């Protein structure tokens, strides 16, 4: 294939789900021997290979590699020359159907800036193998349906690498005379290569013990850099709570004598569930009140639980191929959501989860990169670790809990684990187990795995005599490659409120299966107030005949806390969407209704502060943009800020009183104190919009007297948005106070890049040149640039400077770390949702990236798809 300039470009290779074939060869056992060094690690691997009796085609043995050179190949102990390279893969002709294979490779962990495979991070050696990193360590059939028992030996300099860890159980270790030492680890559980892990370095551990329900003691350890061990208690408590919860709720027990976690600073993702040796981004381990916010504490609890839960949903039952990623990720996200809900406030957790879905997944579903939770094709699997596969995947299984009820749902999961333990399974296996175990017919429901896009449900309500008819109609817009959509199964928890009494007669579950369907209810003498999709029982957009007056009613009276939140959100969404589109009939009364509802929330003594804090948060810009066909994003930003200012002014006394009341609540991690901090932040946010000078004074005082990071960060966030003298003083103090703490320095970058300050682009350009900025640390890159890419005032600045800066970043970062670089393409890909002038500028930046030869497969796929749609 040639492009127009005549430069030869190769056609992207597309992998299709339909092309799945069982592996031609199996590898029941592998032994790995590592001679560790930061820049030249020698890997000797010994594979027991045997032909797969289930293979549909006989073929040579193909071992995937990525940037590897085979130093030596032996078969059954003898040097073997009957092999060749096919691209990056090693292909071997073998005479028989079972052999022992020896392969030696040499790798340079320090040169590995992609952070995939074995790499060096601050003098530490660690691995990240999901999805296809193992092939950067040694040649192997690097696919999740090849399961092997691993034995790992490693040796290295004892002073440099005092701690040597791998999966499974430690079986032996010893010192050598030359200052090196060695350790041997065996993992009895067969696993795919993506779950392999190795860590070597100078680490200290926080130790604890968990006794399983069958009475086995499990040694727990969280390894961190010396000095960080004082900040690991919360992660340890979270781990112990997760282990207990998975036994109590899902009946899942841990299956090794040791469970180790290591935290590293350079990590592409949040964490990784390697069998018995989870590796974490420090961000999801380290916490103390001075350096971590309440949000950080919650995130740590959720991610520690998520990775632990993978031991069953992912490791004991793994994925047949990467198209099945949601089998482990969607399910495990649901499990961690349920855990966090049980540990805290279920409604608040639900609201947070829906907010993430709407902010991150809905835009994915309506954009050029839309894909079903089980994709049909990919070029680079790393691009499919998405909000769709994770969060929508969780919503799809959550709908099964709604349809079956908790008890039957858990029977289904039990059958799934029993039936597929030790296997590499498919989403279809999960659905079938849910059908058999929970007694559901999911024939039509399977479309949730097949079709991309967010269904829209329109509701009509009519009263004839005393019979109420609800007519529900569903539609779904076409997505790339799927021009026609079939009706989905949409479970909608619904209540009909009597206006006079404020009561309803019990919740009903309406299951919409047709394109259009009517449901009737008798015994109504007046039209009730409709409360639908309560608890967000289905991940859909609902349009219903609920007046602003009804929404105010529901915001006050609905007995479903999520529905209360939703009514408040709808009231504001309608106003802001109308204001941006210029279609508001009576702007003043619409705004007054919001003011009255928010005033009532501020006054409601029966409401707990955690929930109050949620109710006070305005709908996000990304979600608002989803409600509009296309709009100038800076208009959305300006209208949202305008409403904030008006609410700040109108309810000023209440905000001041709220701030004062919450300031008096002493610090603790209890819900009441956390709620007070959340409300305190919101009070400052509204005050900053209405009275910048007063807000700057209060924020600076809050900053100076803060005893914890939640209060300090909130105050600094508000100050960053203002051009007040207090801003620079506080920023300089924050930087100096936490000098050397990488995670807090990340906050210093992202608070500035995500701020409401009109000069944000200038600030970001200066920060990119700051001595503390580096492109080699993913957390630092995200702290600065992802915060900026979602900041409308910066990214969407007229003239396109924001787009140019992000495109420059992608081009500069791609050769260093294509995986992280590709994450910055989707913001540029949303050009169809913005005004024409901006769309042209965004496309031209995408074209500039596309014209670059030698792009990573990650960036190439995202850019090409973003331009096509
Ligand atoms: N399974 C890992 C994700 C790894 C990302 C690879 N690009 C973390 C998780 O979801 O638990
Ligand atoms: Zn996961």
mmCIF file of C-alpha atoms in Angstrom, residues 34-43 67-68 105-128 136-137 160-161 198 200 266 776 816:
data_model
loop_
_atom_site.group_PDB
_atom_site.id
_atom_site.type_symbol
_atom_site.label_atom_id
_atom_site.label_comp_id
_atom_site.label_asym_id
_atom_site.label_seq_id
_atom_site.Cartn_x
_atom_site.Cartn_y
_atom_site.Cartn_z
ATOM 1 C CA UNK A 34 17.021 -14.654 35.145
ATOM 2 C CA UNK A 35 20.523 -13.252 35.524
ATOM 3 C CA UNK A 36 19.437 -9.806 36.654
ATOM 4 C CA UNK A 37 21.033 -6.543 35.726
ATOM 5 C CA UNK A 38 19.582 -3.086 35.136
ATOM 6 C CA UNK A 39 20.795 -2.902 31.561
ATOM 7 C CA UNK A 40 21.564 -6.483 30.498
ATOM 8 C CA UNK A 41 19.344 -9.163 31.952
ATOM 9 C CA UNK A 42 19.868 -12.629 30.580
ATOM 10 C CA UNK A 43 16.779 -14.832 30.384
ATOM 11 C CA UNK A 67 12.202 -6.679 19.930
ATOM 12 C CA UNK A 68 13.952 -9.904 20.983
ATOM 13 C CA UNK A 105 17.421 -13.876 25.303
ATOM 14 C CA UNK A 106 19.182 -10.743 26.498
ATOM 15 C CA UNK A 107 17.186 -7.652 27.399
ATOM 16 C CA UNK A 108 17.931 -4.101 28.509
ATOM 17 C CA UNK A 109 15.416 -3.063 31.196
ATOM 18 C CA UNK A 110 16.794 0.476 31.429
ATOM 19 C CA UNK A 111 16.179 1.131 27.743
ATOM 20 C CA UNK A 112 12.593 -0.065 28.131
ATOM 21 C CA UNK A 113 10.761 3.279 28.285
ATOM 22 C CA UNK A 114 7.516 1.648 27.133
ATOM 23 C CA UNK A 115 7.192 0.115 30.631
ATOM 24 C CA UNK A 116 5.943 -3.120 29.102
ATOM 25 C CA UNK A 117 7.881 -6.339 29.718
ATOM 26 C CA UNK A 118 10.792 -6.138 32.190
ATOM 27 C CA UNK A 119 11.845 -2.572 32.954
ATOM 28 C CA UNK A 120 13.829 -0.504 35.403
ATOM 29 C CA UNK A 121 12.121 2.017 37.650
ATOM 30 C CA UNK A 122 14.266 3.989 40.093
ATOM 31 C CA UNK A 123 16.852 1.245 40.398
ATOM 32 C CA UNK A 124 14.163 -1.403 40.724
ATOM 33 C CA UNK A 125 13.411 -4.129 38.210
ATOM 34 C CA UNK A 126 9.760 -4.931 37.633
ATOM 35 C CA UNK A 127 7.431 -6.318 34.991
ATOM 36 C CA UNK A 128 4.151 -5.495 33.286
ATOM 37 C CA UNK A 136 9.330 -8.541 25.328
ATOM 38 C CA UNK A 137 11.033 -10.811 27.920
ATOM 39 C CA UNK A 160 21.303 -3.650 44.495
ATOM 40 C CA UNK A 161 18.473 -6.190 44.568
ATOM 41 C CA UNK A 198 9.046 -10.470 38.701
ATOM 42 C CA UNK A 200 13.908 -7.184 42.212
ATOM 43 C CA UNK A 266 6.654 4.252 36.897
ATOM 44 C CA UNK A 776 9.198 9.211 31.113
ATOM 45 C CA UNK A 816 8.953 6.874 24.490
#
